[in-house]
Amino acid sequence: MLTQRQLFLRHLAQTSDAPLGIEAVRAEGSCIWDASGRRYIDLISGIGVSNVGHRHPEVCRAIHEQVDRYMHLMVYGEYIQYPQVQLAARLTQRLPPSLNQVYLTNSGTEAIEGALKLAKKYTGRGGLVSFRNAYHGSTQGALSIMGHDRYRQPFAPLIPGNRVIPYNHSDSLGYIDTSTAAVVVESVQGEAGYQTPCTAWFQALRARCTEVGALLICDEIQSGIGRTGDWFGFSKHHVVPDVVTLAKGLGGGLPIGAFVANEHHMSCLKEDPALGHITTFGGNPVCAAAACAVLDALEAEQLPARAAQLEPEIRQRLEHPSVLRITGRGFMLGVDLGSNARCRAVIADCLQNGVITDWFLFNEQSLRIAPPLNIPEELLFEACSIIRGCITRNTQGV
Ligand code: PMP
């Protein structure tokens, strides 16, 4: 009989030659257990998803309650479904007042697709601007604005009229002009290794979009829902985007995303033609109920502030002669080890020692740290000391 691992390799489509391959059987809080009973401390939260930890009791309760009421009833936008209504109300309460309408999706890339369609339809323009090393998803629209050629080239032709410019550089803002429908930006660049922009640049970007009438779409899919120490990463820069995209941490482990905009912008999706942007499962009521519980838990347990408070502790505990710098904000940190060989060795050693970290798509020398925002301090500090030990073992003489 084939093992689960053999079946995984044989029948599940593989995304690379090197899957992490943990045979997971249970997860709770900040830990995952494998089939041999081994415990791993999860320092990546399923890539920024388990912001309230695995199986948060209130999230589980909301899911069970909703399953007992109803699951799918009708395609998105037709029936009044309380979990969707409640989620939209909760999200808009936490966003700047102009961001007052929510379109629910199933995933991050679908939130981006919706935002791009909204911008093209509202402005009547075709140009899109994004940034070097940006990642916005794997569907063809999102892929068209990816800031890395190696990943786009094999899937050409993609959407024409996209321009990729350097992140956090004012000189290139001139490329944003009256042919630009939208500029898509991350407040912390996820796959670039958690790179943060300066406030002056973010504000200049906002001003340039306003000047030429382009919509500013802020992709908070990885950086949102408390991860950076703020509810949303852009708020640190005191700018208000025209559209915000969310997913990942929003559902507490269930698939849900959203793009949020002003009703004036959003209303262009309901006419000419009506039903021009629809989804069957977007905003699934069980996922929406889970998302409501996530937002309530973040608020009740003050988790964004906790991430901001503990960030300096993590930085201090990971200080090491082989660490060139630590990038990022809150619980979204990249540890720069100076080379891909070192980084790979440290990630593998951490895994051997029961700590899950990860690499970045467009930054091969940094290690990803993105723990659940409610990880107990003892576990977090234990994980930091294991990482330090692995860095010492794997960087001397390498
Ligand atoms: N934008 C950002 C910043 C992301 O990190 C991701 C996922 N890594 C996406 C978009 C795409 O989200 P999804 O995988 O849910 O489609």
mmCIF file of C-alpha atoms and ligand atoms in Angstrom:
data_model
loop_
_atom_site.group_PDB
_atom_site.id
_atom_site.type_symbol
_atom_site.label_atom_id
_atom_site.label_comp_id
_atom_site.label_asym_id
_atom_site.label_seq_id
_atom_site.Cartn_x
_atom_site.Cartn_y
_atom_site.Cartn_z
ATOM 1 C CA MET A 1 0.000 0.000 0.000
ATOM 2 C CA LEU A 2 1.259 3.448 -0.828
ATOM 3 C CA THR A 3 2.048 5.822 2.024
ATOM 4 C CA GLN A 4 0.402 9.242 2.297
ATOM 5 C CA ARG A 5 3.711 10.781 1.205
ATOM 6 C CA GLN A 6 3.850 8.582 -1.896
ATOM 7 C CA LEU A 7 0.224 9.406 -2.737
ATOM 8 C CA PHE A 8 0.956 13.113 -2.220
ATOM 9 C CA LEU A 9 3.858 12.965 -4.656
ATOM 10 C CA ARG A 10 2.007 10.817 -7.170
ATOM 11 C CA HIS A 11 -1.477 12.343 -7.269
ATOM 12 C CA LEU A 12 -1.298 15.908 -6.018
ATOM 13 C CA ALA A 13 0.011 18.378 -8.569
ATOM 14 C CA GLN A 14 3.397 19.545 -7.330
ATOM 15 C CA THR A 15 4.428 23.200 -7.306
ATOM 16 C CA SER A 16 8.170 22.582 -6.985
ATOM 17 C CA ASP A 17 10.735 19.819 -6.605
ATOM 18 C CA ALA A 18 11.236 20.673 -2.957
ATOM 19 C CA PRO A 19 8.003 20.729 -0.960
ATOM 20 C CA LEU A 20 8.475 21.164 2.795
ATOM 21 C CA GLY A 21 6.667 17.829 3.050
ATOM 22 C CA ILE A 22 5.544 17.921 6.685
ATOM 23 C CA GLU A 23 2.948 15.170 7.087
ATOM 24 C CA ALA A 24 0.564 17.296 9.147
ATOM 25 C CA VAL A 25 -2.154 15.621 11.184
ATOM 26 C CA ARG A 26 -3.169 18.319 13.689
ATOM 27 C CA ALA A 27 -2.692 22.007 14.395
ATOM 28 C CA GLU A 28 -3.586 24.101 17.410
ATOM 29 C CA GLY A 29 -2.592 27.627 18.365
ATOM 30 C CA SER A 30 0.970 28.163 17.125
ATOM 31 C CA CYS A 31 1.897 24.496 16.672
ATOM 32 C CA ILE A 32 1.515 21.785 14.048
ATOM 33 C CA TRP A 33 1.947 18.047 14.768
ATOM 34 C CA ASP A 34 3.073 15.502 12.201
ATOM 35 C CA ALA A 35 2.160 11.836 11.775
ATOM 36 C CA SER A 36 4.976 10.716 14.067
ATOM 37 C CA GLY A 37 3.660 12.945 16.863
ATOM 38 C CA ARG A 38 6.411 15.504 16.383
ATOM 39 C CA ARG A 39 5.556 19.106 17.279
ATOM 40 C CA TYR A 40 6.606 22.061 15.118
ATOM 41 C CA ILE A 41 6.404 25.705 16.154
ATOM 42 C CA ASP A 42 4.763 27.481 13.232
ATOM 43 C CA LEU A 43 6.616 30.710 12.560
ATOM 44 C CA ILE A 44 5.044 31.338 9.165
ATOM 45 C CA SER A 45 1.292 30.917 9.853
ATOM 46 C CA GLY A 46 0.640 29.218 6.509
ATOM 47 C CA ILE A 47 2.202 32.338 4.936
ATOM 48 C CA GLY A 48 0.386 35.017 6.851
ATOM 49 C CA VAL A 49 -2.932 33.194 7.221
ATOM 50 C CA SER A 50 -3.193 31.981 10.821
ATOM 51 C CA ASN A 51 -2.926 35.449 12.363
ATOM 52 C CA VAL A 52 -5.132 34.332 15.277
ATOM 53 C CA GLY A 53 -3.411 30.930 15.424
ATOM 54 C CA HIS A 54 -4.659 27.570 14.230
ATOM 55 C CA ARG A 55 -8.209 26.668 15.236
ATOM 56 C CA HIS A 56 -8.894 29.756 17.325
ATOM 57 C CA PRO A 57 -11.840 28.638 19.534
ATOM 58 C CA GLU A 58 -14.041 31.608 18.576
ATOM 59 C CA VAL A 59 -13.357 31.051 14.878
ATOM 60 C CA CYS A 60 -14.205 27.350 15.221
ATOM 61 C CA ARG A 61 -17.383 28.238 17.134
ATOM 62 C CA ALA A 62 -18.483 30.726 14.442
ATOM 63 C CA ILE A 63 -17.853 28.134 11.731
ATOM 64 C CA HIS A 64 -19.859 25.446 13.530
ATOM 65 C CA GLU A 65 -22.743 27.823 14.206
ATOM 66 C CA GLN A 66 -22.872 28.920 10.581
ATOM 67 C CA VAL A 67 -22.675 25.360 9.255
ATOM 68 C CA ASP A 68 -25.708 24.596 11.406
ATOM 69 C CA ARG A 69 -27.642 27.553 9.873
ATOM 70 C CA TYR A 70 -26.757 27.397 6.174
ATOM 71 C CA MET A 71 -23.791 27.021 3.850
ATOM 72 C CA HIS A 72 -23.974 28.047 0.195
ATOM 73 C CA LEU A 73 -27.336 29.547 -0.761
ATOM 74 C CA MET A 74 -26.839 31.587 -3.908
ATOM 75 C CA VAL A 75 -24.139 33.298 -5.953
ATOM 76 C CA TYR A 76 -22.555 36.365 -4.342
ATOM 77 C CA GLY A 77 -24.578 39.580 -4.334
ATOM 78 C CA GLU A 78 -28.151 38.275 -4.583
ATOM 79 C CA TYR A 79 -29.367 37.271 -1.112
ATOM 80 C CA ILE A 80 -28.898 39.144 2.132
ATOM 81 C CA GLN A 81 -26.618 36.795 4.047
ATOM 82 C CA TYR A 82 -25.849 38.013 7.562
ATOM 83 C CA PRO A 83 -22.233 36.794 7.781
ATOM 84 C CA GLN A 84 -21.366 38.753 4.598
ATOM 85 C CA VAL A 85 -23.194 41.862 5.810
ATOM 86 C CA GLN A 86 -21.554 41.667 9.230
ATOM 87 C CA LEU A 87 -18.126 41.167 7.732
ATOM 88 C CA ALA A 88 -18.480 44.137 5.375
ATOM 89 C CA ALA A 89 -19.662 46.309 8.277
ATOM 90 C CA ARG A 90 -16.783 45.202 10.512
ATOM 91 C CA LEU A 91 -14.167 45.741 7.796
ATOM 92 C CA THR A 92 -15.378 49.189 6.802
ATOM 93 C CA GLN A 93 -15.458 50.228 10.484
ATOM 94 C CA ARG A 94 -11.743 49.521 10.697
ATOM 95 C CA LEU A 95 -10.806 51.223 7.418
ATOM 96 C CA PRO A 96 -10.770 54.941 6.575
ATOM 97 C CA PRO A 97 -14.361 56.221 6.002
ATOM 98 C CA SER A 98 -13.946 56.554 2.224
ATOM 99 C CA LEU A 99 -13.347 52.781 1.943
ATOM 100 C CA ASN A 100 -16.993 51.950 2.555
ATOM 101 C CA GLN A 101 -17.938 49.083 0.218
ATOM 102 C CA VAL A 102 -16.617 45.543 0.256
ATOM 103 C CA TYR A 103 -16.641 43.013 -2.576
ATOM 104 C CA LEU A 104 -15.972 39.540 -1.183
ATOM 105 C CA THR A 105 -13.880 36.992 -3.071
ATOM 106 C CA ASN A 106 -12.417 33.530 -2.433
ATOM 107 C CA SER A 107 -8.727 34.377 -2.539
ATOM 108 C CA GLY A 108 -6.097 37.077 -2.786
ATOM 109 C CA THR A 109 -5.546 36.806 -6.494
ATOM 110 C CA GLU A 110 -9.294 37.152 -7.110
ATOM 111 C CA ALA A 111 -9.344 40.291 -4.967
ATOM 112 C CA ILE A 112 -6.588 41.682 -7.218
ATOM 113 C CA GLU A 113 -8.464 40.692 -10.382
ATOM 114 C CA GLY A 114 -11.572 42.495 -9.137
ATOM 115 C CA ALA A 115 -9.584 45.584 -8.169
ATOM 116 C CA LEU A 116 -7.914 45.740 -11.593
ATOM 117 C CA LYS A 117 -11.245 45.401 -13.410
ATOM 118 C CA LEU A 118 -12.731 48.109 -11.198
ATOM 119 C CA ALA A 119 -9.850 50.496 -11.977
ATOM 120 C CA LYS A 120 -9.982 49.855 -15.724
ATOM 121 C CA LYS A 121 -13.741 50.297 -15.868
ATOM 122 C CA TYR A 122 -13.838 53.377 -13.628
ATOM 123 C CA THR A 123 -11.015 55.256 -15.366
ATOM 124 C CA GLY A 124 -11.634 53.971 -18.896
ATOM 125 C CA ARG A 125 -7.852 53.478 -19.135
ATOM 126 C CA GLY A 126 -5.720 50.389 -19.726
ATOM 127 C CA GLY A 127 -2.358 51.179 -18.159
ATOM 128 C CA LEU A 128 -1.257 49.401 -15.000
ATOM 129 C CA VAL A 129 1.787 50.183 -12.897
ATOM 130 C CA SER A 130 3.344 47.843 -10.360
ATOM 131 C CA PHE A 131 6.702 47.458 -8.641
ATOM 132 C CA ARG A 132 9.832 45.397 -9.021
ATOM 133 C CA ASN A 133 9.625 42.192 -6.958
ATOM 134 C CA ALA A 134 5.914 42.633 -6.295
ATOM 135 C CA TYR A 135 3.743 39.535 -5.948
ATOM 136 C CA HIS A 136 -0.008 39.868 -6.357
ATOM 137 C CA GLY A 137 -1.157 36.349 -7.226
ATOM 138 C CA SER A 138 -0.958 33.651 -9.891
ATOM 139 C CA THR A 139 -3.987 34.258 -12.113
ATOM 140 C CA GLN A 140 -3.279 36.009 -15.388
ATOM 141 C CA GLY A 141 -4.239 39.557 -14.387
ATOM 142 C CA ALA A 142 -2.287 39.375 -11.140
ATOM 143 C CA LEU A 143 0.576 37.692 -12.970
ATOM 144 C CA SER A 144 0.612 40.544 -15.499
ATOM 145 C CA ILE A 145 1.566 42.958 -12.732
ATOM 146 C CA MET A 146 4.076 40.676 -11.030
ATOM 147 C CA GLY A 147 7.397 42.413 -10.563
ATOM 148 C CA HIS A 148 9.587 39.536 -11.691
ATOM 149 C CA ASP A 149 10.100 38.505 -15.323
ATOM 150 C CA ARG A 150 11.185 34.935 -14.669
ATOM 151 C CA TYR A 151 7.722 34.062 -13.433
ATOM 152 C CA ARG A 152 5.838 35.990 -16.121
ATOM 153 C CA GLN A 153 7.755 35.059 -19.239
ATOM 154 C CA PRO A 154 6.644 31.401 -19.534
ATOM 155 C CA PHE A 155 2.994 32.503 -19.490
ATOM 156 C CA ALA A 156 3.205 35.280 -22.088
ATOM 157 C CA PRO A 157 1.309 36.946 -23.627
ATOM 158 C CA LEU A 158 -0.240 38.500 -20.541
ATOM 159 C CA ILE A 159 -2.237 41.744 -20.209
ATOM 160 C CA PRO A 160 -0.424 44.408 -22.234
ATOM 161 C CA GLY A 161 0.179 47.947 -21.007
ATOM 162 C CA ASN A 162 1.783 47.114 -17.687
ATOM 163 C CA ARG A 163 4.849 48.920 -16.438
ATOM 164 C CA VAL A 164 7.026 47.652 -13.581
ATOM 165 C CA ILE A 165 8.954 50.394 -11.772
ATOM 166 C CA PRO A 166 11.366 50.373 -8.796
ATOM 167 C CA TYR A 167 9.805 50.249 -5.327
ATOM 168 C CA ASN A 168 10.550 53.087 -2.922
ATOM 169 C CA HIS A 169 12.229 55.263 -5.616
ATOM 170 C CA SER A 170 10.745 58.660 -6.344
ATOM 171 C CA ASP A 171 12.451 59.126 -9.733
ATOM 172 C CA SER A 172 10.212 56.625 -11.491
ATOM 173 C CA LEU A 173 6.877 58.082 -10.367
ATOM 174 C CA GLY A 174 6.798 60.006 -13.668
ATOM 175 C CA TYR A 175 5.904 56.722 -15.379
ATOM 176 C CA ILE A 176 2.509 57.021 -13.703
ATOM 177 C CA ASP A 177 0.560 59.226 -16.123
ATOM 178 C CA THR A 178 -2.876 59.913 -17.576
ATOM 179 C CA SER A 179 -2.877 56.538 -19.341
ATOM 180 C CA THR A 180 -2.592 54.761 -15.978
ATOM 181 C CA ALA A 181 -5.747 53.106 -14.668
ATOM 182 C CA ALA A 182 -4.174 51.873 -11.452
ATOM 183 C CA VAL A 183 -0.993 51.579 -9.469
ATOM 184 C CA VAL A 184 -0.804 48.444 -7.330
ATOM 185 C CA VAL A 185 1.471 48.598 -4.307
ATOM 186 C CA GLU A 186 2.173 46.539 -1.180
ATOM 187 C CA SER A 187 2.738 48.444 2.060
ATOM 188 C CA VAL A 188 5.332 45.783 2.919
ATOM 189 C CA GLN A 189 6.619 43.886 -0.118
ATOM 190 C CA GLY A 190 5.916 40.272 0.794
ATOM 191 C CA GLU A 191 7.893 38.117 -1.603
ATOM 192 C CA ALA A 192 10.740 40.613 -1.948
ATOM 193 C CA GLY A 193 11.762 39.663 1.606
ATOM 194 C CA TYR A 194 9.519 41.995 3.630
ATOM 195 C CA GLN A 195 10.851 45.288 2.271
ATOM 196 C CA THR A 196 9.354 48.467 3.730
ATOM 197 C CA PRO A 197 9.042 51.797 1.914
ATOM 198 C CA CYS A 198 9.611 55.205 3.462
ATOM 199 C CA THR A 199 6.590 57.332 4.295
ATOM 200 C CA ALA A 200 7.679 60.227 2.067
ATOM 201 C CA TRP A 201 7.717 57.904 -0.959
ATOM 202 C CA PHE A 202 4.345 56.352 -0.114
ATOM 203 C CA GLN A 203 2.829 59.817 0.191
ATOM 204 C CA ALA A 204 4.446 60.946 -3.073
ATOM 205 C CA LEU A 205 2.984 57.866 -4.760
ATOM 206 C CA ARG A 206 -0.483 58.739 -3.438
ATOM 207 C CA ALA A 207 -0.083 62.330 -4.610
ATOM 208 C CA ARG A 208 1.038 61.267 -8.086
ATOM 209 C CA CYS A 209 -1.972 58.938 -8.483
ATOM 210 C CA THR A 210 -4.317 61.736 -7.436
ATOM 211 C CA GLU A 211 -2.597 64.167 -9.820
ATOM 212 C CA VAL A 212 -3.070 61.959 -12.898
ATOM 213 C CA GLY A 213 -6.400 60.382 -11.885
ATOM 214 C CA ALA A 214 -5.072 56.831 -11.440
ATOM 215 C CA LEU A 215 -6.503 54.631 -8.683
ATOM 216 C CA LEU A 216 -4.085 53.603 -5.939
ATOM 217 C CA ILE A 217 -4.667 49.935 -5.085
ATOM 218 C CA CYS A 218 -2.977 48.847 -1.889
ATOM 219 C CA ASP A 219 -2.408 45.105 -1.706
ATOM 220 C CA GLU A 220 -2.738 44.236 2.001
ATOM 221 C CA ILE A 221 -3.244 40.549 1.319
ATOM 222 C CA GLN A 222 -0.140 39.532 3.264
ATOM 223 C CA SER A 223 0.459 42.662 5.342
ATOM 224 C CA GLY A 224 -3.134 43.278 6.461
ATOM 225 C CA ILE A 225 -5.248 41.945 9.340
ATOM 226 C CA GLY A 226 -2.822 43.099 12.026
ATOM 227 C CA ARG A 227 0.369 41.512 10.788
ATOM 228 C CA THR A 228 2.506 44.659 10.603
ATOM 229 C CA GLY A 229 1.447 45.894 14.053
ATOM 230 C CA ASP A 230 -1.323 48.030 12.530
ATOM 231 C CA TRP A 231 -4.651 46.736 11.261
ATOM 232 C CA PHE A 232 -3.490 47.592 7.752
ATOM 233 C CA GLY A 233 0.088 48.334 6.725
ATOM 234 C CA PHE A 234 -0.695 51.482 4.735
ATOM 235 C CA SER A 235 -2.012 53.401 7.764
ATOM 236 C CA LYS A 236 1.531 53.927 9.069
ATOM 237 C CA HIS A 237 2.085 56.246 6.097
ATOM 238 C CA HIS A 238 -1.058 58.345 6.673
ATOM 239 C CA VAL A 239 -2.362 57.813 3.163
ATOM 240 C CA VAL A 240 -5.749 56.511 2.068
ATOM 241 C CA PRO A 241 -5.707 54.202 -0.960
ATOM 242 C CA ASP A 242 -8.618 54.091 -3.415
ATOM 243 C CA VAL A 243 -8.832 50.316 -3.194
ATOM 244 C CA VAL A 244 -7.531 47.861 -0.583
ATOM 245 C CA THR A 245 -7.188 44.133 -1.256
ATOM 246 C CA LEU A 246 -7.341 41.555 1.546
ATOM 247 C CA ALA A 247 -7.268 37.765 1.932
ATOM 248 C CA LYS A 248 -4.969 35.330 3.792
ATOM 249 C CA GLY A 249 -5.372 36.253 7.493
ATOM 250 C CA LEU A 250 -8.941 37.450 6.975
ATOM 251 C CA GLY A 251 -10.537 33.988 7.136
ATOM 252 C CA GLY A 252 -8.572 32.596 10.093
ATOM 253 C CA GLY A 253 -7.822 29.502 7.999
ATOM 254 C CA LEU A 254 -10.810 29.482 5.658
ATOM 255 C CA PRO A 255 -10.559 30.894 2.125
ATOM 256 C CA ILE A 256 -11.907 34.410 1.768
ATOM 257 C CA GLY A 257 -10.658 37.661 0.265
ATOM 258 C CA ALA A 258 -12.004 41.115 -0.445
ATOM 259 C CA PHE A 259 -11.423 44.298 -2.341
ATOM 260 C CA VAL A 260 -12.682 47.408 -0.618
ATOM 261 C CA ALA A 261 -13.323 50.789 -2.253
ATOM 262 C CA ASN A 262 -15.577 53.820 -2.105
ATOM 263 C CA GLU A 263 -19.165 53.186 -3.250
ATOM 264 C CA HIS A 264 -18.706 55.802 -5.964
ATOM 265 C CA HIS A 265 -15.880 53.738 -7.492
ATOM 266 C CA MET A 266 -17.446 50.378 -6.717
ATOM 267 C CA SER A 267 -20.784 51.214 -8.337
ATOM 268 C CA CYS A 268 -19.231 51.019 -11.808
ATOM 269 C CA LEU A 269 -19.210 47.228 -11.414
ATOM 270 C CA LYS A 270 -22.986 46.999 -11.147
ATOM 271 C CA GLU A 271 -23.917 48.502 -14.526
ATOM 272 C CA ASP A 272 -22.909 48.427 -18.193
ATOM 273 C CA PRO A 273 -23.180 45.477 -18.036
ATOM 274 C CA ALA A 274 -24.979 44.454 -14.868
ATOM 275 C CA LEU A 275 -23.380 41.276 -13.493
ATOM 276 C CA GLY A 276 -20.108 42.154 -15.223
ATOM 277 C CA HIS A 277 -18.106 40.919 -12.238
ATOM 278 C CA ILE A 278 -19.628 37.983 -10.399
ATOM 279 C CA THR A 279 -18.531 34.995 -8.343
ATOM 280 C CA THR A 280 -20.343 31.877 -7.192
ATOM 281 C CA PHE A 281 -18.470 31.229 -3.982
ATOM 282 C CA GLY A 282 -16.961 34.650 -3.135
ATOM 283 C CA GLY A 283 -17.924 35.548 0.443
ATOM 284 C CA ASN A 284 -19.062 32.013 1.281
ATOM 285 C CA PRO A 285 -21.140 32.424 4.465
ATOM 286 C CA VAL A 286 -19.110 29.936 6.523
ATOM 287 C CA CYS A 287 -15.872 31.697 5.555
ATOM 288 C CA ALA A 288 -17.460 35.099 6.195
ATOM 289 C CA ALA A 289 -18.621 33.978 9.663
ATOM 290 C CA ALA A 290 -15.064 32.820 10.392
ATOM 291 C CA ALA A 291 -13.715 36.184 9.198
ATOM 292 C CA CYS A 292 -16.075 38.069 11.538
ATOM 293 C CA ALA A 293 -14.737 35.989 14.437
ATOM 294 C CA VAL A 294 -11.151 36.704 13.333
ATOM 295 C CA LEU A 295 -11.731 40.460 13.371
ATOM 296 C CA ASP A 296 -13.446 40.238 16.770
ATOM 297 C CA ALA A 297 -10.582 38.161 18.212
ATOM 298 C CA LEU A 298 -7.944 40.555 16.863
ATOM 299 C CA GLU A 299 -9.781 43.410 18.501
ATOM 300 C CA ALA A 300 -10.556 41.663 21.818
ATOM 301 C CA GLU A 301 -7.022 40.333 22.240
ATOM 302 C CA GLN A 302 -5.422 43.523 20.833
ATOM 303 C CA LEU A 303 -3.273 41.433 18.548
ATOM 304 C CA PRO A 304 -2.028 44.100 16.124
ATOM 305 C CA ALA A 305 -0.589 46.084 19.040
ATOM 306 C CA ARG A 306 0.908 42.896 20.457
ATOM 307 C CA ALA A 307 2.808 42.278 17.208
ATOM 308 C CA ALA A 308 4.170 45.820 17.356
ATOM 309 C CA GLN A 309 5.201 45.367 21.007
ATOM 310 C CA LEU A 310 6.974 42.060 20.479
ATOM 311 C CA GLU A 311 8.788 43.020 17.272
ATOM 312 C CA PRO A 312 11.795 44.528 19.110
ATOM 313 C CA GLU A 313 12.062 41.350 21.245
ATOM 314 C CA ILE A 314 12.310 39.177 18.130
ATOM 315 C CA ARG A 315 14.835 41.527 16.539
ATOM 316 C CA GLN A 316 16.965 41.536 19.651
ATOM 317 C CA ARG A 317 16.833 37.759 20.091
ATOM 318 C CA LEU A 318 17.889 37.206 16.478
ATOM 319 C CA GLU A 319 20.847 39.569 16.586
ATOM 320 C CA HIS A 320 23.798 37.532 15.402
ATOM 321 C CA PRO A 321 27.089 38.265 13.607
ATOM 322 C CA SER A 322 25.817 36.307 10.570
ATOM 323 C CA VAL A 323 22.556 38.247 10.331
ATOM 324 C CA LEU A 324 23.145 41.178 7.970
ATOM 325 C CA ARG A 325 19.856 42.873 8.771
ATOM 326 C CA ILE A 326 16.268 42.194 9.706
ATOM 327 C CA THR A 327 13.675 43.691 7.375
ATOM 328 C CA GLY A 328 9.937 44.184 7.824
ATOM 329 C CA ARG A 329 7.486 45.313 10.478
ATOM 330 C CA GLY A 330 5.581 43.728 13.347
ATOM 331 C CA PHE A 331 5.267 39.971 12.882
ATOM 332 C CA MET A 332 6.397 40.175 9.271
ATOM 333 C CA LEU A 333 10.186 39.913 9.479
ATOM 334 C CA GLY A 334 12.896 38.865 7.038
ATOM 335 C CA VAL A 335 16.251 37.706 8.392
ATOM 336 C CA ASP A 336 18.975 38.432 5.848
ATOM 337 C CA LEU A 337 21.664 35.749 6.047
ATOM 338 C CA GLY A 338 23.721 37.014 3.135
ATOM 339 C CA SER A 339 23.572 33.945 0.891
ATOM 340 C CA ASN A 340 21.126 31.413 -0.476
ATOM 341 C CA ALA A 341 23.246 28.471 0.735
ATOM 342 C CA ARG A 342 23.189 29.738 4.314
ATOM 343 C CA CYS A 343 19.511 30.533 4.151
ATOM 344 C CA ARG A 344 18.552 27.078 2.823
ATOM 345 C CA ALA A 345 20.758 25.370 5.411
ATOM 346 C CA VAL A 346 19.234 27.354 8.285
ATOM 347 C CA ILE A 347 15.647 26.722 7.132
ATOM 348 C CA ALA A 348 16.345 22.961 6.874
ATOM 349 C CA ASP A 349 18.060 22.879 10.279
ATOM 350 C CA CYS A 350 15.192 24.821 11.888
ATOM 351 C CA LEU A 351 12.765 22.256 10.496
ATOM 352 C CA GLN A 352 14.904 19.426 11.905
ATOM 353 C CA ASN A 353 14.682 21.209 15.242
ATOM 354 C CA GLY A 354 10.935 21.691 15.174
ATOM 355 C CA VAL A 355 10.635 25.289 13.930
ATOM 356 C CA ILE A 356 8.923 26.124 10.647
ATOM 357 C CA THR A 357 10.350 29.133 8.830
ATOM 358 C CA ASP A 358 10.431 29.647 5.074
ATOM 359 C CA TRP A 359 12.122 31.401 2.175
ATOM 360 C CA PHE A 360 10.835 34.182 -0.103
ATOM 361 C CA LEU A 361 9.964 33.910 -3.782
ATOM 362 C CA PHE A 362 12.132 36.860 -4.884
ATOM 363 C CA ASN A 363 14.746 37.048 -2.132
ATOM 364 C CA GLU A 364 16.877 33.980 -1.822
ATOM 365 C CA GLN A 365 19.078 35.017 1.076
ATOM 366 C CA SER A 366 16.428 35.874 3.662
ATOM 367 C CA LEU A 367 14.447 33.729 6.048
ATOM 368 C CA ARG A 368 10.748 34.414 6.594
ATOM 369 C CA ILE A 369 9.328 34.910 10.091
ATOM 370 C CA ALA A 370 5.565 35.512 10.331
ATOM 371 C CA PRO A 371 4.215 33.876 13.505
ATOM 372 C CA PRO A 372 0.583 33.858 14.634
ATOM 373 C CA LEU A 373 -0.035 37.214 16.323
ATOM 374 C CA ASN A 374 -1.126 35.428 19.517
ATOM 375 C CA ILE A 375 1.844 33.058 19.809
ATOM 376 C CA PRO A 376 2.676 32.633 23.517
ATOM 377 C CA GLU A 377 5.865 34.478 24.477
ATOM 378 C CA GLU A 378 7.592 31.299 25.739
ATOM 379 C CA LEU A 379 7.057 29.571 22.388
ATOM 380 C CA LEU A 380 8.189 32.610 20.425
ATOM 381 C CA PHE A 381 11.354 32.973 22.469
ATOM 382 C CA GLU A 382 12.026 29.224 22.327
ATOM 383 C CA ALA A 383 11.731 29.411 18.528
ATOM 384 C CA CYS A 384 14.055 32.435 18.396
ATOM 385 C CA SER A 385 16.724 30.621 20.373
ATOM 386 C CA ILE A 386 16.425 27.544 18.113
ATOM 387 C CA ILE A 387 16.826 29.794 15.053
ATOM 388 C CA ARG A 388 19.894 31.448 16.591
ATOM 389 C CA GLY A 389 21.431 28.040 17.236
ATOM 390 C CA CYS A 390 20.739 27.007 13.632
ATOM 391 C CA ILE A 391 22.277 30.235 12.332
ATOM 392 C CA THR A 392 25.422 29.626 14.393
ATOM 393 C CA ARG A 393 25.693 26.012 13.211
ATOM 394 C CA ASN A 394 25.085 26.780 9.542
ATOM 395 C CA THR A 395 26.894 30.023 8.894
ATOM 396 C CA GLN A 396 30.317 29.477 10.381
ATOM 397 C CA GLY A 397 32.701 28.935 7.507
ATOM 398 C CA VAL A 398 29.888 28.607 4.911
HETATM 399 N N1 PMP B 1 -0.866 39.520 -2.872
HETATM 400 C C1 PMP B 1 0.067 39.263 -1.946
HETATM 401 C C2 PMP B 1 0.848 40.399 -1.364
HETATM 402 C C3 PMP B 1 0.321 37.952 -1.544
HETATM 403 O O1 PMP B 1 1.261 37.703 -0.629
HETATM 404 C C4 PMP B 1 -0.431 36.906 -2.121
HETATM 405 C C5 PMP B 1 -0.196 35.454 -1.727
HETATM 406 N N2 PMP B 1 1.087 35.132 -1.383
HETATM 407 C C6 PMP B 1 -1.406 37.216 -3.073
HETATM 408 C C7 PMP B 1 -1.595 38.539 -3.416
HETATM 409 C C8 PMP B 1 -2.231 36.144 -3.716
HETATM 410 O O2 PMP B 1 -3.106 35.569 -2.809
HETATM 411 P P1 PMP B 1 -3.716 34.117 -3.067
HETATM 412 O O3 PMP B 1 -2.603 33.127 -2.957
HETATM 413 O O4 PMP B 1 -4.776 33.955 -2.005
HETATM 414 O O5 PMP B 1 -4.311 34.136 -4.433
#
